[in-house]
PDB file of C-alpha atoms in Angstrom:
ATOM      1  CA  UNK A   1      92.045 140.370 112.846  1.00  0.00           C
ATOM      2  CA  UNK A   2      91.858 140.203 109.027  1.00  0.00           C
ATOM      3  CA  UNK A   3      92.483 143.226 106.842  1.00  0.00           C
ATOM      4  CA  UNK A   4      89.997 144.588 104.937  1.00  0.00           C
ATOM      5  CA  UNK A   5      91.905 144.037 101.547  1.00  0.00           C
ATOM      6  CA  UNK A   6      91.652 140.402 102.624  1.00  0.00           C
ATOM      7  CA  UNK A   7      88.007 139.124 102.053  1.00  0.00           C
ATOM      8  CA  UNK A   8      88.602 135.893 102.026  1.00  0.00           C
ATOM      9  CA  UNK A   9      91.515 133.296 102.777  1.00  0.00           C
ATOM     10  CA  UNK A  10      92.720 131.691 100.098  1.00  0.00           C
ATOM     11  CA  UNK A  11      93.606 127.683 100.030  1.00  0.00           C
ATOM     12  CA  UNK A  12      97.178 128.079 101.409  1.00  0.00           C
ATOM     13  CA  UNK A  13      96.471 129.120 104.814  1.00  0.00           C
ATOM     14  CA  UNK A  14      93.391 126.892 105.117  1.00  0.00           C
ATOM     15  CA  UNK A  15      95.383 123.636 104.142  1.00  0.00           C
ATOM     16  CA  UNK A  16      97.508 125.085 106.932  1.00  0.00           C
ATOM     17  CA  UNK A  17      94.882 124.976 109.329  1.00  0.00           C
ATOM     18  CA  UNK A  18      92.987 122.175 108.458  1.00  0.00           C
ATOM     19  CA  UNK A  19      96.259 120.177 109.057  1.00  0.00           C
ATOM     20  CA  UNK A  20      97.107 121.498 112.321  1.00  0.00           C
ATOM     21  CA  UNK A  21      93.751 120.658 113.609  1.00  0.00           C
ATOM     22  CA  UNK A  22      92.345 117.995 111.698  1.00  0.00           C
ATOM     23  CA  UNK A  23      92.667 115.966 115.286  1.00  0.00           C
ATOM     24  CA  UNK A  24      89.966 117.449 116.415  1.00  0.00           C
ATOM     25  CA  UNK A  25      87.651 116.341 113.511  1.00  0.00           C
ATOM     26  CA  UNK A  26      88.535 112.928 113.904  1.00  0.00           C
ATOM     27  CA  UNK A  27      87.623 112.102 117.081  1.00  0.00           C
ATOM     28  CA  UNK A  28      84.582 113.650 119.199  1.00  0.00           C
ATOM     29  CA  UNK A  29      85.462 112.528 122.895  1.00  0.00           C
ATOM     30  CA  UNK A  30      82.303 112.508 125.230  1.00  0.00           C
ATOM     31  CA  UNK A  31      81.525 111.202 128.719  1.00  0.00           C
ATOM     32  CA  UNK A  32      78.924 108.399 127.310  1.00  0.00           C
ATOM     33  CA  UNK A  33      81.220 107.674 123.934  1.00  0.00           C
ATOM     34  CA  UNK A  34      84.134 108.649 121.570  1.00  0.00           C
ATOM     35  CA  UNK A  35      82.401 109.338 118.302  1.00  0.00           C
ATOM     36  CA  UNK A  36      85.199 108.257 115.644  1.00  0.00           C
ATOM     37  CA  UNK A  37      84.105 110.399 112.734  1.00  0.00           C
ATOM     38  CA  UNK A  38      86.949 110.277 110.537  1.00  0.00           C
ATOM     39  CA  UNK A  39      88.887 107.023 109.037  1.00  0.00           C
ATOM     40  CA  UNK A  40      92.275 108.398 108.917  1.00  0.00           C
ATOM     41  CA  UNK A  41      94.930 106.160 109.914  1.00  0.00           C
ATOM     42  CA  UNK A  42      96.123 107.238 113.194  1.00  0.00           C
ATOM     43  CA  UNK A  43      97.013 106.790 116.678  1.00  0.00           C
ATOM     44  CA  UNK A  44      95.138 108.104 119.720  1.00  0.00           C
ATOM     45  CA  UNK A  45      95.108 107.929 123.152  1.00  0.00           C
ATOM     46  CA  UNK A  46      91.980 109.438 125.186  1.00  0.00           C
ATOM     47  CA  UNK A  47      90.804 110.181 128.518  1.00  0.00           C
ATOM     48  CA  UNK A  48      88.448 107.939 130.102  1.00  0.00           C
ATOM     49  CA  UNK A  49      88.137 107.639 133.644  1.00  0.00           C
ATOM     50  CA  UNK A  50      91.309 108.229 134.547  1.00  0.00           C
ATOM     51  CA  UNK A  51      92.862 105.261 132.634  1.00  0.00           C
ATOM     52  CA  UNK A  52      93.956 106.132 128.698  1.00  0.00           C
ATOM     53  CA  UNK A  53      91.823 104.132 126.094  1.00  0.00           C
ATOM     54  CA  UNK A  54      94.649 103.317 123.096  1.00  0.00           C
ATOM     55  CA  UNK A  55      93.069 103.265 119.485  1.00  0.00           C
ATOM     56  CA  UNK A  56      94.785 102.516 116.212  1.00  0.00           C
ATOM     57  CA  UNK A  57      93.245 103.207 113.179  1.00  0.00           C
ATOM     58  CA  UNK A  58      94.531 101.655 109.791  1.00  0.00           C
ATOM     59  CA  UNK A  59      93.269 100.582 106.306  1.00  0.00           C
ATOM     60  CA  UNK A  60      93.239 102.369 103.054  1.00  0.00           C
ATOM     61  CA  UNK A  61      89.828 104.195 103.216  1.00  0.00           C
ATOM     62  CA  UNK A  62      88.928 105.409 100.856  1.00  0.00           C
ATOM     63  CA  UNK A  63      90.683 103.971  98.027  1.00  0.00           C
ATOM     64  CA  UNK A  64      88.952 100.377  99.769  1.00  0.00           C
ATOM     65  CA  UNK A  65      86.286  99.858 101.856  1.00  0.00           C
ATOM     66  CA  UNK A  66      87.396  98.589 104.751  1.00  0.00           C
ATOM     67  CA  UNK A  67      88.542 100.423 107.981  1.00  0.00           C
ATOM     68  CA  UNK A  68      90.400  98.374 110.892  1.00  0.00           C
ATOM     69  CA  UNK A  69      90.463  99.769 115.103  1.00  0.00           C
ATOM     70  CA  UNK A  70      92.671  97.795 117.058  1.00  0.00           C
ATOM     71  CA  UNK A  71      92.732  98.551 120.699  1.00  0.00           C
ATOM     72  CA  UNK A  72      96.074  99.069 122.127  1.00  0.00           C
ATOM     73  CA  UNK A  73      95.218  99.904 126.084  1.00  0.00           C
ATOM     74  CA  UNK A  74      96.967  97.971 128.546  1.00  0.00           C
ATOM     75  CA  UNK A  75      94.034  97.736 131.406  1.00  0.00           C
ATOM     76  CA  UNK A  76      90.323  96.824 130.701  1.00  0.00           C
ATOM     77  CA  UNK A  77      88.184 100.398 129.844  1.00  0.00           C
ATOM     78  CA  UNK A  78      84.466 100.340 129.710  1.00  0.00           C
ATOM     79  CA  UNK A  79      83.616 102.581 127.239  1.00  0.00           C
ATOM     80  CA  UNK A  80      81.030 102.973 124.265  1.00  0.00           C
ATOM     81  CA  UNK A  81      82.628 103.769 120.424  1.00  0.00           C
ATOM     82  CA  UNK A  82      80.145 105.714 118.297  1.00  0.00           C
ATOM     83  CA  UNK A  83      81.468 104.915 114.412  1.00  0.00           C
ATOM     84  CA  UNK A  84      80.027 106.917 112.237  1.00  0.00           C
ATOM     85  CA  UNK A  85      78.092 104.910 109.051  1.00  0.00           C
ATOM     86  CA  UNK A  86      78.262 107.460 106.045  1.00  0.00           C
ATOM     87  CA  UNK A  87      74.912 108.112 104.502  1.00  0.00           C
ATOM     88  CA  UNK A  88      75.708 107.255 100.913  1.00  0.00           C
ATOM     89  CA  UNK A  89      77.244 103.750 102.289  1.00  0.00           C
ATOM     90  CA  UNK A  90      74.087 101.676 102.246  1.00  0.00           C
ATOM     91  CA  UNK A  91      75.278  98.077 103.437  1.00  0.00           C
ATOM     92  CA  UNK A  92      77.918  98.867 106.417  1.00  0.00           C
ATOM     93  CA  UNK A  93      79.266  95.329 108.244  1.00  0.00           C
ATOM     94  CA  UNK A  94      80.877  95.613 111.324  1.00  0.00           C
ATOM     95  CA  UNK A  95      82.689  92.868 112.823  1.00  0.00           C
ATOM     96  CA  UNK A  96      84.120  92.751 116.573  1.00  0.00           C
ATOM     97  CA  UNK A  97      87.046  90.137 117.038  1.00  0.00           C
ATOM     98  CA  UNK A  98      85.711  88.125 113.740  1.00  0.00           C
ATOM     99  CA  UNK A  99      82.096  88.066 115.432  1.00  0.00           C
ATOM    100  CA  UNK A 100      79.782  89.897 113.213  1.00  0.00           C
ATOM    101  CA  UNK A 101      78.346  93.497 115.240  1.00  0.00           C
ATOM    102  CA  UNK A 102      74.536  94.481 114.687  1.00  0.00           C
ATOM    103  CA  UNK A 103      74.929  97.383 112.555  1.00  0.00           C
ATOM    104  CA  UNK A 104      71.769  99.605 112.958  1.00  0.00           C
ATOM    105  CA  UNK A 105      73.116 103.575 113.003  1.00  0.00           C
ATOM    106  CA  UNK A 106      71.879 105.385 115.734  1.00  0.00           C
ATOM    107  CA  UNK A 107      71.656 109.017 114.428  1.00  0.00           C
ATOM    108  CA  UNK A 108      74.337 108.088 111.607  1.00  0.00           C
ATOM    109  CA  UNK A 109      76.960 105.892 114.197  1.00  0.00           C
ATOM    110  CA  UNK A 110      77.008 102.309 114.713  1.00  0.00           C
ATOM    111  CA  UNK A 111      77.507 102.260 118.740  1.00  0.00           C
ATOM    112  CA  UNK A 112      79.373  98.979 120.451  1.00  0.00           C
ATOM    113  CA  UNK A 113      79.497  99.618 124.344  1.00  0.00           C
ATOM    114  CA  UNK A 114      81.808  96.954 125.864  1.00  0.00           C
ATOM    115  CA  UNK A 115      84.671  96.688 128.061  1.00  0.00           C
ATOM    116  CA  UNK A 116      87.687  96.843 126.348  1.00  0.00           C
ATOM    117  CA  UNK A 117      91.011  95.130 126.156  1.00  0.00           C
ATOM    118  CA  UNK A 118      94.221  94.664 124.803  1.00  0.00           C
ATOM    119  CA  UNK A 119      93.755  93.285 120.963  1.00  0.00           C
ATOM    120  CA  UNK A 120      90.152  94.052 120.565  1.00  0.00           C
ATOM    121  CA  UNK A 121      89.462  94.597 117.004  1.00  0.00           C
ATOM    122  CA  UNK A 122      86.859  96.282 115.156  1.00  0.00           C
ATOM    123  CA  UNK A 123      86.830  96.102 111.257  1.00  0.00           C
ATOM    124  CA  UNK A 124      84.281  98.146 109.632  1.00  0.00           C
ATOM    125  CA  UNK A 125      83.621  97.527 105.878  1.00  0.00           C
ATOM    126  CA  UNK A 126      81.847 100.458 104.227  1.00  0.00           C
ATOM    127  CA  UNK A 127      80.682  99.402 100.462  1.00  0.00           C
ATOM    128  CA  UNK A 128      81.152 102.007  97.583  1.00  0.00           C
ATOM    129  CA  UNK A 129      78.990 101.664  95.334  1.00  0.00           C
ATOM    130  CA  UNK A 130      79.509 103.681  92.315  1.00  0.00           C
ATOM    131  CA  UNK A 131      76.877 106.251  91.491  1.00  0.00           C
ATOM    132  CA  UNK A 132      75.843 108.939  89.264  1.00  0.00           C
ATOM    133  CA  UNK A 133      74.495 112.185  91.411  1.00  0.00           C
ATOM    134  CA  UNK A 134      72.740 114.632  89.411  1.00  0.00           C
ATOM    135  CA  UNK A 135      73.071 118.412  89.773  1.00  0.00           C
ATOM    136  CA  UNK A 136      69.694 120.426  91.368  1.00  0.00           C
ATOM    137  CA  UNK A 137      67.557 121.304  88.084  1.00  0.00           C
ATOM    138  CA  UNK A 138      66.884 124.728  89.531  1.00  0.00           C
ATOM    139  CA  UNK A 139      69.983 125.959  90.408  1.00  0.00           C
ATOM    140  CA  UNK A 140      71.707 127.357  87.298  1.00  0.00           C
ATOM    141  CA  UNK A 141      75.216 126.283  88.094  1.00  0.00           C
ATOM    142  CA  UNK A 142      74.649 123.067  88.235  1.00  0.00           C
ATOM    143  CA  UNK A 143      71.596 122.271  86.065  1.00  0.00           C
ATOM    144  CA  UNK A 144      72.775 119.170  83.277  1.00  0.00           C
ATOM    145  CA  UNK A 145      75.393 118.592  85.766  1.00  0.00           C
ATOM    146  CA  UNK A 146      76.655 115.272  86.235  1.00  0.00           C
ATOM    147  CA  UNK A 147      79.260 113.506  88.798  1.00  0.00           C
ATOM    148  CA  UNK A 148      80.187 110.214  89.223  1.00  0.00           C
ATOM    149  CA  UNK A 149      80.515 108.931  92.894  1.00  0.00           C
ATOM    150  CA  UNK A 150      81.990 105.990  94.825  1.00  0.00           C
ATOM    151  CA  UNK A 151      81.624 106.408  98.700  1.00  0.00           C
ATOM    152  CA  UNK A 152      83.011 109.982  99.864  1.00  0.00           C
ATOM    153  CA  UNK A 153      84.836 110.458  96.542  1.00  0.00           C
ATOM    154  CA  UNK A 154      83.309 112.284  93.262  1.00  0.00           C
ATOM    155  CA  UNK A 155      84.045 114.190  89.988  1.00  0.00           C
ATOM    156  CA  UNK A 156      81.716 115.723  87.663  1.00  0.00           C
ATOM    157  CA  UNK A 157      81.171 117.608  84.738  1.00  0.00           C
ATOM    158  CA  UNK A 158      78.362 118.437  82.284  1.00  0.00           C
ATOM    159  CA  UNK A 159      78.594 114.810  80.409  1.00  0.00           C
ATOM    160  CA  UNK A 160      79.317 111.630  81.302  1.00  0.00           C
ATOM    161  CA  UNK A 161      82.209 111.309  79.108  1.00  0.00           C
ATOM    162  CA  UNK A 162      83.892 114.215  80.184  1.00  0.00           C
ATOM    163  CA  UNK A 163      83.649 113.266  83.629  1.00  0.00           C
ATOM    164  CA  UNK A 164      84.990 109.649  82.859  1.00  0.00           C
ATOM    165  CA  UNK A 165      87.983 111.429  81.182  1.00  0.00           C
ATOM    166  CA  UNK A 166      88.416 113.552  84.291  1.00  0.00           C
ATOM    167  CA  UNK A 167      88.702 110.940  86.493  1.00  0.00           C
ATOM    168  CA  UNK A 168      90.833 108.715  84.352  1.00  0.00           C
ATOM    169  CA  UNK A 169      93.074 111.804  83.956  1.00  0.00           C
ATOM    170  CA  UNK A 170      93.345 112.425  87.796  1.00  0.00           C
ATOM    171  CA  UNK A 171      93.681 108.926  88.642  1.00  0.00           C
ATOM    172  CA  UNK A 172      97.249 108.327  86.368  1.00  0.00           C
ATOM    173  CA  UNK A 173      98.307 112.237  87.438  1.00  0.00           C
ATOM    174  CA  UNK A 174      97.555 112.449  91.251  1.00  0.00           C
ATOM    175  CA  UNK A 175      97.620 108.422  91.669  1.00  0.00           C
ATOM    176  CA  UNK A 176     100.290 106.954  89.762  1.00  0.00           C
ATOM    177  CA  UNK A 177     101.447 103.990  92.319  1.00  0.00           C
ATOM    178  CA  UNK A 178      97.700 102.979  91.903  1.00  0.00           C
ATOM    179  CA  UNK A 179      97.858 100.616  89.366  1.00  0.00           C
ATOM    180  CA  UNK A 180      94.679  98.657  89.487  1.00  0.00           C
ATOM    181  CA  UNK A 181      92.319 102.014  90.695  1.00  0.00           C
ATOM    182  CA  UNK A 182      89.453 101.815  88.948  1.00  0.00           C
ATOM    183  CA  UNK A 183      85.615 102.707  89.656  1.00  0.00           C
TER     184      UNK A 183
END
C-alpha cells in the first residue's frame, strides 16, 4: 500500500521494476503464436506443446536496423512467431534462412507459421528513416515544438537547432564508444 505522502513513484523504483519484469514485455506467449514485441537481445526458452521452443535474439537495434532470431531448439516445433513491424518503420524486410518472407503486418506483426528447427534464422531489417514530428498545435505544451526522429528514438525542442545540439550533445555524453553515430 502506498502512503499518502507518496503520490507518485519517482524514477528509482520504477527503473527497478521495469528491469525486473521487462521479460514479460518482450515476449507475449499464446496458444496460436509468441508475439515477439521487443528487440532486446536475449535468450528465451518457451512452452509449446510440451517441447521448449529456443529463441535467440541479437543485433544492435536500435542504434541499426537490423534484428537477427536464431532458433536454438533441439526437436522440430510447429509454431507461428508474431514480430511486431513498428508503425513509424515504413519498409520492414524479413528474410527466413536468406529466403525473402512476405511482409504484410497483420494488426502491426509480421506472422511466419512453420515448423521449426535447429538453425532457423529470421533477420528482420526495420529502416529508420529520420523524421521531423511536430508538436499538436492545440495543446499549449507542445505548440512550436519540434523533435527529430529515427525509428523508436527522438529528441526535441522548440527549434531545430536546439534540438540538433541536443542530440549531438547526448550522443558524445551518453554514447561515447559510438564513433560513427550519426542521424
Amino acid at each position: 500500500m502506498r502512503r499518502r505522502w507518496f503520490g507518485c513513484a519517482c524514477c528509482p523504483p520504477n527503473i527497478a521494476r521495469l528491469f525486473t519484469s521487462i521479460g514479460h514485455y518482450i515476449y507475449t506467449p499464446r496458444t496460436d503464436a509468441l508475439y515477439v514485441n521487443l528487440y532486446v537481445g536475449n535468450r528465451v526458452a518457451i512452452s509449446v506443446g510440451g517441447h521448449a521452443l529456443r529463441l535467440l535474439i541479437s543485433g544492435s537495434y536500435p542504434w541499426r536496423d537490423e534484428v537477427e532470431i536464431a532458433v536454438e531448439s533441439a526437436p522440430p516445433i510447429a509454431h507461428t512467431l508474431a514480430l511486431r513491424l513498428p508503425e513509424w518503420c515504413s519498409a520492414p524486410q524479413a528474410s527466413l534462412n536468406g529466403e525473402p518472407v512476405n511482409c504484410e503486418p497483420r494488426k502491426g506483426y509480421l506472422h511466419i507459421r512453420r515448423t521449426w528447427r535447429h538453425g532457423d534464422r529470421v533477420k528482420l531489417s526495420l529502416p529508420m528513416q529520420v523524421r521531423r514530428v511536430y508538436g499538436h498545435p492545440q495543446l499549449r505544451n507542445l505548440a512550436g515544438r519540434v523533435a527529430i526522429q529515427r525509428g523508436p528514438l527522438s529528441g526535441g525542442g522548440r527549434q531545430r537547432d536546439r534540438v540538433t545540439q541536443r542530440l549531438a550533445s547526448c550522443k558524445q555524453s551518453v554514447f561515447p564508444h559510438r564513433r560513427n553515430w550519426s542521424l
